[in-house]
Amino acid sequence: MEPDAITALAADAYVYGAPLVRRLSAVQACLQEGCGTLAPAPFNDFAHADGPATPGTHVPFAPADLVDALAQLDLSGGPVRLHVPDTGGAYYVLQFVDAWGNAFAYLGSRATGTGEGDWLVVPPGWSRTVPDGVSGVIDAPTSVVSVMGRLACDGPEDMPRVRALQQELTLTHLGDRAHRTGLPATESGVPGRLRFFEELRVWMADFPPAAADRAYQDRFQPLGLLEEGISPYVSAGPGLVRALGRGLALGRLRVEEAARRQAPGGHPGAWRTVPHLRDHNLDHLGVGTLGSPEWRIADREASYLVRAVAARRGQWLPHGYEAVYAHTSQDSRGRPLDGSHRYVLRLAPPPPVRAFWSLTVYDSPGGHLVANEAGRYAIGKRTPGLAYGADGSLTLHLSAERPEDPDAAANWLPVPAGAFLPVLRLHLPDQAVLDGDHVVPPVWRLGEREDLADVP
């Protein structure tokens, strides 16, 4: 093939394969180094956070009212039995993500309830007898999957309850063979500029895509991505190296531009959200997923770009029907939010959700929590003592200093002294949120609207 054709094909390969490489690179890091505040854990074992995020948590945009649990499952030796505890009605979710970045199953409040149960997670093609006492089977599309758990937590005083749940959230390997301890190794002699293509080559072979994707994947034969055995990239010629390098850069640019387009700006101060970023999963819709047309991208090739954008934005973004995240960096007049001013966010009504909503403020551009005198880092539906209006509305006060009015102080969310970014999380949003009928209002500087000037 001509160099330009190789470059164009390599760009397509990047868009198609970047989610696999990102996902499995993260798995490898979690096994060896840990993930954020979570310590490293071997396959088929959970790592648990010590509590919700605090100012000492150096993980961008970590939630301040949820406690994370994370497990990497290897099913190459057979199924794994997952035990989930009874949370007594408290919100939790376990999100299952395959090697290609597809969220293919959910357990928890929305999907299966909050009662105790046992689930069998089985590898592709498994068809043996299900053990007694199992609530259901989760069919994994790939032999390595990740399970991200989030347990609602109402602060440090609630952690004994959460720790008890962590102890009961267990995995048991039931396979008749030993599972892997790491991912398939790539060739060590591949130049750094071609490392992406080497990882894609090896991991595509070990973690095949959905059957409907294989014809598209076969297009990459001229790039060496379907070669078995010794890597074709160890002794790649300079022309191939240049063409692949240009294709890699072109593919990355394509994903970056798509990411900008997927969260377009609206009016000044509009909250940005992408509830359909996980709709790229077209083939493996298991327990807790929805397969209706509005949650699936009709154009398969277009889904590859959406999947790449989702992988770039965050590995644990759920489907919109599980949670919707919104953020804004501007006030109602399009000015950057800054802690040198006082702001109000009037929710009339508060966001309609079946679980809970919460607002958290992070510094910008770092995305970290900043210590404040109140020790309050999130405010929302579960916050005790909020002052609601007679009409059920809720006016939140965002400022660096505590308001003097008692009701305003009850509804106060401290912000950093400089630039900040509020993130609104809606867990189990109502249809009005998903349809766009419920719009989160902009953040106003206190006193700039006549009807809000004196609102406590």
Coordinates of C-alpha atoms in Angstrom, one line a residue:
M1 CA 0.0 0.0 0.0
E2 CA 1.0 3.6 -0.6
P3 CA 2.3 5.5 2.5
D4 CA -0.8 7.8 2.5
A5 CA -3.1 4.8 2.4
I6 CA -1.2 3.2 5.3
T7 CA -1.5 6.5 7.3
A8 CA -5.2 6.6 6.7
L9 CA -5.7 3.0 7.7
A10 CA -3.5 3.5 10.8
A11 CA -5.7 6.4 11.9
D12 CA -8.8 4.2 11.6
A13 CA -6.9 1.5 13.6
Y14 CA -6.2 4.0 16.3
V15 CA -9.9 5.1 16.6
Y16 CA -10.9 1.4 16.6
G17 CA -8.2 0.1 18.9
A18 CA -7.5 2.9 21.4
P19 CA -10.2 1.7 23.8
L20 CA -8.7 -1.8 24.0
V21 CA -5.2 -0.4 24.6
R22 CA -6.3 2.1 27.2
R23 CA -8.5 -0.3 29.0
L24 CA -5.9 -3.1 29.3
S25 CA -3.1 -0.6 30.1
A26 CA -5.3 0.5 33.0
V27 CA -5.8 -3.1 34.1
Q28 CA -2.1 -3.7 34.1
A29 CA -1.5 -0.6 36.1
C30 CA -4.2 -1.6 38.6
L31 CA -2.6 -5.0 39.1
Q32 CA 0.9 -3.7 39.5
E33 CA 0.7 -0.1 40.9
G34 CA -2.9 0.4 42.0
C35 CA -5.5 2.8 40.6
G36 CA -5.8 6.3 42.2
T37 CA -6.2 5.8 45.9
L38 CA -6.8 2.1 45.5
A39 CA -3.9 -0.2 46.3
P40 CA -2.8 -2.8 43.7
A41 CA -4.7 -6.1 43.9
P42 CA -4.3 -9.4 42.0
F43 CA -6.8 -10.7 39.5
N44 CA -10.1 -11.8 41.1
D45 CA -9.8 -9.7 44.2
F46 CA -11.3 -6.4 45.2
A47 CA -9.3 -3.2 46.1
H48 CA -11.3 -0.9 48.4
A49 CA -11.0 2.8 49.0
D50 CA -10.6 3.9 52.7
G51 CA -13.5 6.4 52.3
P52 CA -15.0 9.1 50.0
A53 CA -12.6 11.5 48.4
T54 CA -11.1 14.2 50.6
P55 CA -8.7 17.1 49.8
G56 CA -5.9 14.6 50.4
T57 CA -7.2 12.5 47.5
H58 CA -5.0 13.4 44.6
V59 CA -7.4 11.9 42.0
P60 CA -9.1 14.4 39.7
F61 CA -12.9 14.7 40.1
A62 CA -13.2 11.9 42.6
P63 CA -16.7 11.7 44.2
A64 CA -17.0 13.0 47.8
D65 CA -20.0 10.9 48.7
L66 CA -19.2 7.5 47.2
V67 CA -16.7 4.9 48.2
D68 CA -15.0 3.0 45.3
A69 CA -14.3 -0.7 45.0
L70 CA -12.4 -2.1 42.0
A71 CA -11.7 -5.6 40.8
Q72 CA -9.9 -7.0 37.7
L73 CA -11.4 -10.4 36.8
D74 CA -9.5 -13.0 34.8
L75 CA -11.8 -15.8 33.6
S76 CA -9.2 -17.7 31.6
G77 CA -9.3 -20.4 34.2
G78 CA -13.1 -20.5 34.6
P79 CA -15.9 -18.6 36.3
V80 CA -15.7 -16.4 39.3
R81 CA -18.4 -16.3 41.9
L82 CA -19.3 -12.8 43.1
H83 CA -21.1 -12.3 46.4
V84 CA -22.9 -9.0 47.0
P85 CA -24.2 -8.0 50.5
D86 CA -27.5 -6.5 51.5
T87 CA -27.0 -2.8 51.6
G88 CA -30.3 -2.2 53.5
G89 CA -31.7 0.0 50.7
A90 CA -28.6 2.2 50.4
Y91 CA -27.5 3.0 46.9
Y92 CA -24.7 1.0 45.2
V93 CA -23.7 -0.1 41.7
L94 CA -21.3 -2.6 40.3
Q95 CA -20.4 -1.8 36.7
F96 CA -18.8 -4.5 34.5
V97 CA -16.6 -3.3 31.7
D98 CA -15.0 -5.6 29.1
A99 CA -11.5 -5.4 27.6
W100 CA -12.9 -3.1 24.8
G101 CA -14.4 -0.6 27.2
N102 CA -18.0 -1.7 26.8
A103 CA -20.1 -1.5 30.0
F104 CA -22.0 -4.8 29.5
A105 CA -23.7 -5.5 32.9
Y106 CA -24.7 -3.7 36.1
L107 CA -25.7 -5.0 39.6
G108 CA -27.1 -2.8 42.3
S109 CA -30.0 -0.6 43.3
R110 CA -31.4 0.1 39.8
A111 CA -30.5 -3.2 38.1
T112 CA -31.0 -5.9 40.7
G113 CA -32.0 -4.3 44.0
T114 CA -30.1 -4.0 47.2
G115 CA -30.5 -7.5 48.6
E116 CA -27.9 -10.1 49.2
G117 CA -27.0 -12.4 46.3
D118 CA -24.4 -14.5 44.5
W119 CA -23.6 -14.0 40.8
L120 CA -21.6 -16.2 38.5
V121 CA -19.3 -14.3 36.1
V122 CA -18.5 -16.7 33.2
P123 CA -16.0 -16.5 30.3
P124 CA -17.0 -16.4 26.6
G125 CA -18.5 -19.6 25.4
W126 CA -19.0 -21.1 28.9
S127 CA -22.0 -23.5 29.1
R128 CA -21.7 -25.7 32.1
T129 CA -24.0 -26.3 35.0
V130 CA -24.7 -23.3 37.2
P131 CA -24.0 -24.0 40.9
D132 CA -26.8 -23.9 43.5
G133 CA -27.6 -20.7 45.2
V134 CA -26.6 -18.4 42.3
S135 CA -28.9 -15.5 41.6
G136 CA -27.9 -15.2 38.0
V137 CA -25.2 -15.5 35.4
I138 CA -23.1 -12.6 33.9
D139 CA -21.7 -13.5 30.5
A140 CA -18.4 -11.8 30.0
P141 CA -17.6 -10.8 26.4
T142 CA -13.8 -11.1 27.1
S143 CA -11.8 -13.2 29.5
V144 CA -10.6 -10.1 31.3
V145 CA -13.1 -7.7 32.7
S146 CA -13.1 -4.9 35.3
V147 CA -15.7 -4.4 38.0
M148 CA -16.1 -0.9 39.4
G149 CA -18.2 -0.6 42.5
R150 CA -19.5 2.6 44.1
L151 CA -21.2 2.6 47.5
A152 CA -23.1 5.6 48.8
C153 CA -21.5 7.0 52.0
D154 CA -22.8 9.8 54.2
G155 CA -19.4 10.9 55.6
P156 CA -16.8 9.5 58.0
E157 CA -19.5 8.5 60.6
D158 CA -21.0 6.2 57.9
M159 CA -17.8 4.4 57.1
P160 CA -18.3 1.5 59.7
R161 CA -21.4 0.5 57.7
V162 CA -19.5 0.8 54.4
R163 CA -16.5 -1.2 55.7
A164 CA -18.8 -4.0 56.7
L165 CA -20.2 -4.1 53.2
Q166 CA -16.7 -4.1 51.8
Q167 CA -15.9 -7.2 53.8
E168 CA -18.9 -9.0 52.4
L169 CA -18.2 -8.0 48.7
T170 CA -16.1 -11.0 47.7
L171 CA -14.9 -13.0 44.7
T172 CA -14.2 -16.7 44.5
H173 CA -12.4 -18.4 41.6
L174 CA -14.4 -21.5 40.7
G175 CA -12.4 -22.5 37.6
D176 CA -10.7 -25.8 37.2
R177 CA -7.5 -24.1 36.0
A178 CA -5.3 -21.4 37.4
H179 CA -6.1 -18.0 36.1
R180 CA -3.5 -15.6 34.7
T181 CA -1.5 -13.3 36.9
G182 CA -0.9 -10.7 34.2
L183 CA -1.8 -9.7 30.7
P184 CA -0.3 -11.3 27.5
A185 CA 3.2 -9.9 27.0
T186 CA 4.2 -7.7 24.1
E187 CA 7.6 -7.8 22.3
S188 CA 10.2 -5.8 24.2
G189 CA 12.2 -4.8 21.1
V190 CA 9.4 -2.7 19.5
P191 CA 10.3 1.0 19.1
G192 CA 8.4 3.3 21.4
R193 CA 6.7 5.0 18.5
L194 CA 5.1 1.7 17.5
R195 CA 4.2 0.5 21.0
F196 CA 0.6 1.3 20.5
F197 CA 0.3 -0.9 17.5
E198 CA 2.2 -3.8 19.2
E199 CA -0.1 -3.7 22.2
L200 CA -3.1 -3.6 19.9
R201 CA -1.7 -6.5 17.8
V202 CA -1.2 -8.8 20.9
W203 CA -4.3 -7.8 22.8
M204 CA -6.7 -8.1 19.8
A205 CA -5.5 -11.7 19.3
D206 CA -6.2 -12.6 23.0
F207 CA -9.3 -10.6 23.5
P208 CA -11.3 -10.9 20.2
P209 CA -14.0 -8.3 19.5
A210 CA -17.7 -9.0 18.9
A211 CA -18.3 -11.1 15.8
A212 CA -19.8 -8.2 13.9
D213 CA -16.6 -6.2 14.3
R214 CA -14.2 -8.8 12.9
A215 CA -14.7 -7.9 9.2
Y216 CA -13.8 -4.3 10.0
Q217 CA -10.8 -5.5 12.1
D218 CA -9.5 -7.6 9.1
R219 CA -9.0 -4.3 7.2
F220 CA -5.9 -3.8 9.3
Q221 CA -3.9 -6.7 7.9
P222 CA -1.6 -4.4 5.9
L223 CA -0.6 -2.7 9.1
G224 CA 0.7 -6.0 10.6
L225 CA -2.0 -6.0 13.3
L226 CA -3.2 -9.5 12.5
E227 CA 0.3 -11.0 12.4
E228 CA 0.9 -13.9 14.8
G229 CA 4.2 -14.8 16.5
I230 CA 7.2 -12.5 16.2
S231 CA 6.2 -8.9 16.0
P232 CA 6.4 -7.2 12.6
Y233 CA 7.3 -4.0 14.4
V234 CA 10.6 -5.1 15.7
S235 CA 12.3 -4.6 12.4
A236 CA 9.8 -2.2 10.7
G237 CA 11.3 -0.1 7.9
P238 CA 11.5 3.7 8.2
G239 CA 8.7 4.2 5.7
L240 CA 6.3 2.1 7.7
V241 CA 7.4 3.7 10.9
R242 CA 6.7 7.2 9.5
A243 CA 3.3 6.2 8.0
L244 CA 2.2 4.5 11.3
G245 CA 3.4 7.5 13.3
R246 CA 1.4 9.9 11.2
G247 CA -1.7 7.7 11.4
L248 CA -1.4 7.6 15.1
A249 CA -1.3 11.4 15.4
L250 CA -4.2 11.7 12.9
G251 CA -6.3 9.2 14.9
R252 CA -5.7 11.0 18.1
L253 CA -6.7 14.3 16.6
R254 CA -9.9 12.8 15.3
V255 CA -10.8 11.6 18.7
E256 CA -10.0 14.9 20.3
E257 CA -12.1 16.8 17.8
A258 CA -15.0 14.4 18.3
A259 CA -14.7 14.9 22.1
R260 CA -15.1 18.7 21.7
R261 CA -18.1 18.2 19.4
Q262 CA -19.9 15.8 21.8
A263 CA -20.2 18.4 24.6
P264 CA -21.2 21.5 22.7
G265 CA -21.7 24.8 24.5
G266 CA -25.2 26.3 24.8
H267 CA -26.2 29.6 26.4
P268 CA -23.8 31.2 28.9
G269 CA -23.4 29.1 32.0
A270 CA -25.1 26.0 30.5
W271 CA -24.2 22.8 32.1
R272 CA -22.5 20.3 29.9
T273 CA -23.4 16.6 29.9
V274 CA -23.2 13.6 27.6
P275 CA -25.7 11.0 28.8
H276 CA -25.2 8.8 25.7
L277 CA -21.5 8.4 25.7
R278 CA -21.7 4.7 26.6
D279 CA -24.2 3.8 23.8
H280 CA -21.3 2.2 21.7
N281 CA -22.0 -1.2 23.2
L282 CA -24.1 -2.9 20.6
D283 CA -23.5 -6.6 21.1
H284 CA -23.2 -7.6 24.8
L285 CA -26.1 -6.3 26.8
G286 CA -26.3 -8.3 29.9
V287 CA -27.8 -8.0 33.4
G288 CA -28.9 -4.4 34.1
T289 CA -28.3 -3.0 30.7
L290 CA -31.0 -1.5 28.4
G291 CA -31.0 -2.6 24.7
S292 CA -33.7 -0.2 23.4
P293 CA -32.8 1.8 20.3
E294 CA -32.2 5.1 22.2
W295 CA -29.3 3.4 24.0
R296 CA -27.6 1.9 21.0
I297 CA -25.8 3.7 18.1
A298 CA -27.4 2.7 14.8
D299 CA -24.2 3.1 12.8
R300 CA -21.6 0.5 13.9
E301 CA -18.6 2.3 12.4
A302 CA -19.7 5.6 14.0
S303 CA -19.8 3.7 17.3
Y304 CA -16.0 3.2 17.2
L305 CA -15.4 6.9 17.4
V306 CA -17.9 7.3 20.3
R307 CA -16.2 4.4 22.1
A308 CA -12.8 6.1 21.6
V309 CA -14.1 9.4 23.0
A310 CA -15.6 7.5 26.0
A311 CA -12.3 5.8 26.7
R312 CA -10.5 9.1 26.5
R313 CA -12.9 10.9 28.9
G314 CA -13.1 8.3 31.6
Q315 CA -13.1 4.6 32.0
W316 CA -15.9 4.4 34.5
L317 CA -18.5 6.6 33.0
P318 CA -21.8 4.7 33.2
H319 CA -24.7 4.6 30.8
G320 CA -27.0 7.7 31.3
Y321 CA -29.7 5.6 32.8
E322 CA -27.4 4.7 35.7
A323 CA -26.0 8.2 36.3
V324 CA -25.6 11.5 34.5
Y325 CA -22.8 13.9 35.2
A326 CA -23.0 17.6 34.4
H327 CA -20.5 20.4 34.8
T328 CA -20.1 24.1 34.1
S329 CA -17.1 26.5 34.3
Q330 CA -19.1 29.7 33.8
D331 CA -21.7 31.8 35.5
S332 CA -25.0 32.9 33.9
R333 CA -23.2 35.7 32.0
G334 CA -20.4 33.4 30.6
R335 CA -17.7 34.6 33.1
P336 CA -15.4 32.0 34.6
L337 CA -16.5 30.8 38.1
D338 CA -14.1 32.2 40.7
G339 CA -14.2 32.0 44.5
S340 CA -13.6 35.8 44.8
H341 CA -17.3 36.1 44.1
R342 CA -20.4 34.6 45.8
Y343 CA -22.9 32.6 43.8
V344 CA -26.3 30.9 44.0
L345 CA -27.7 28.0 42.2
R346 CA -31.5 27.9 42.5
L347 CA -32.9 24.5 41.8
A348 CA -36.7 24.9 41.3
P349 CA -37.3 22.0 41.4
P350 CA -34.3 20.0 42.5
P351 CA -33.2 17.4 39.9
P352 CA -35.6 14.5 39.5
V353 CA -33.8 11.3 40.4
R354 CA -34.8 7.9 41.8
A355 CA -31.6 7.6 43.9
F356 CA -29.9 10.8 44.8
W357 CA -28.2 13.9 43.3
S358 CA -25.2 15.8 44.7
L359 CA -23.1 18.8 43.8
T360 CA -19.3 18.8 44.3
V361 CA -16.9 21.6 43.7
Y362 CA -13.3 21.1 42.5
D363 CA -10.4 23.5 41.8
S364 CA -9.7 24.3 38.2
P365 CA -8.0 23.1 36.2
G366 CA -6.7 20.4 38.6
G367 CA -10.1 18.9 39.5
H368 CA -9.2 18.4 43.2
L369 CA -11.1 19.0 46.4
V370 CA -9.9 22.0 48.4
A371 CA -10.0 22.0 52.2
N372 CA -12.6 24.2 53.8
E373 CA -13.6 25.2 57.4
A374 CA -16.9 23.3 57.2
G375 CA -15.4 20.0 56.0
R376 CA -18.2 19.9 53.4
Y377 CA -17.3 18.8 49.9
A378 CA -20.6 17.7 48.5
I379 CA -24.2 18.9 49.0
G380 CA -27.4 17.3 47.7
K381 CA -30.4 15.2 48.3
R382 CA -28.9 13.2 51.2
T383 CA -27.5 16.3 53.0
P384 CA -29.3 16.7 56.3
G385 CA -30.7 20.1 57.4
L386 CA -31.1 21.8 54.0
A387 CA -33.4 24.8 53.9
Y388 CA -36.0 24.4 51.2
G389 CA -38.4 27.0 49.9
A390 CA -42.1 26.8 50.4
D391 CA -42.5 25.7 46.8
G392 CA -40.0 22.9 47.3
S393 CA -37.1 24.8 45.6
L394 CA -33.6 24.7 46.9
T395 CA -31.2 27.6 46.7
L396 CA -27.5 26.5 47.1
H397 CA -24.9 29.1 48.0
L398 CA -21.4 28.7 46.5
S399 CA -18.8 30.9 48.1
A400 CA -15.4 30.8 49.8
E401 CA -16.8 32.3 53.0
R402 CA -19.8 31.0 55.1
P403 CA -22.9 33.1 54.6
E404 CA -24.2 35.0 57.6
D405 CA -27.9 34.0 57.1
P406 CA -28.6 30.7 58.9
D407 CA -30.6 29.2 56.0
A408 CA -28.0 30.2 53.5
A409 CA -25.3 28.7 55.7
A410 CA -27.3 25.4 55.8
N411 CA -27.3 25.4 52.0
W412 CA -23.7 26.4 51.7
L413 CA -21.1 24.6 49.6
P414 CA -17.7 26.0 50.1
V415 CA -15.6 26.8 47.0
P416 CA -11.9 27.4 46.5
A417 CA -10.5 30.9 46.6
G418 CA -9.7 30.9 42.9
A419 CA -11.1 29.2 39.8
F420 CA -13.5 26.3 40.4
L421 CA -15.6 23.8 38.6
P422 CA -18.9 22.4 40.0
V423 CA -19.9 18.9 39.0
L424 CA -23.5 17.7 39.4
R425 CA -24.0 14.0 39.7
L426 CA -27.5 12.6 39.1
H427 CA -27.8 8.9 40.2
L428 CA -30.7 7.1 38.5
P429 CA -32.0 10.2 36.7
D430 CA -35.7 10.4 35.8
Q431 CA -36.7 10.4 32.1
A432 CA -37.1 14.1 32.2
V433 CA -33.3 14.4 32.7
L434 CA -32.5 12.0 29.9
D435 CA -35.0 13.6 27.5
G436 CA -33.6 17.1 28.2
D437 CA -36.9 18.3 29.6
H438 CA -35.3 19.0 33.0
V439 CA -32.6 21.7 32.5
V440 CA -30.2 22.6 35.3
P441 CA -30.3 26.4 35.6
P442 CA -27.1 28.4 35.4
V443 CA -25.1 29.6 38.4
W444 CA -25.7 33.3 39.2
R445 CA -23.5 35.8 41.0
L446 CA -25.4 36.7 44.2
G447 CA -27.3 40.0 43.8
E448 CA -27.3 40.1 40.0
R449 CA -30.9 38.9 39.6
E450 CA -33.6 40.9 41.3
D451 CA -35.5 37.7 42.3
L452 CA -32.4 36.2 43.9
A453 CA -30.8 39.2 45.5
D454 CA -32.3 38.6 48.8
V455 CA -32.8 34.8 48.7
P456 CA -31.3 33.1 51.8

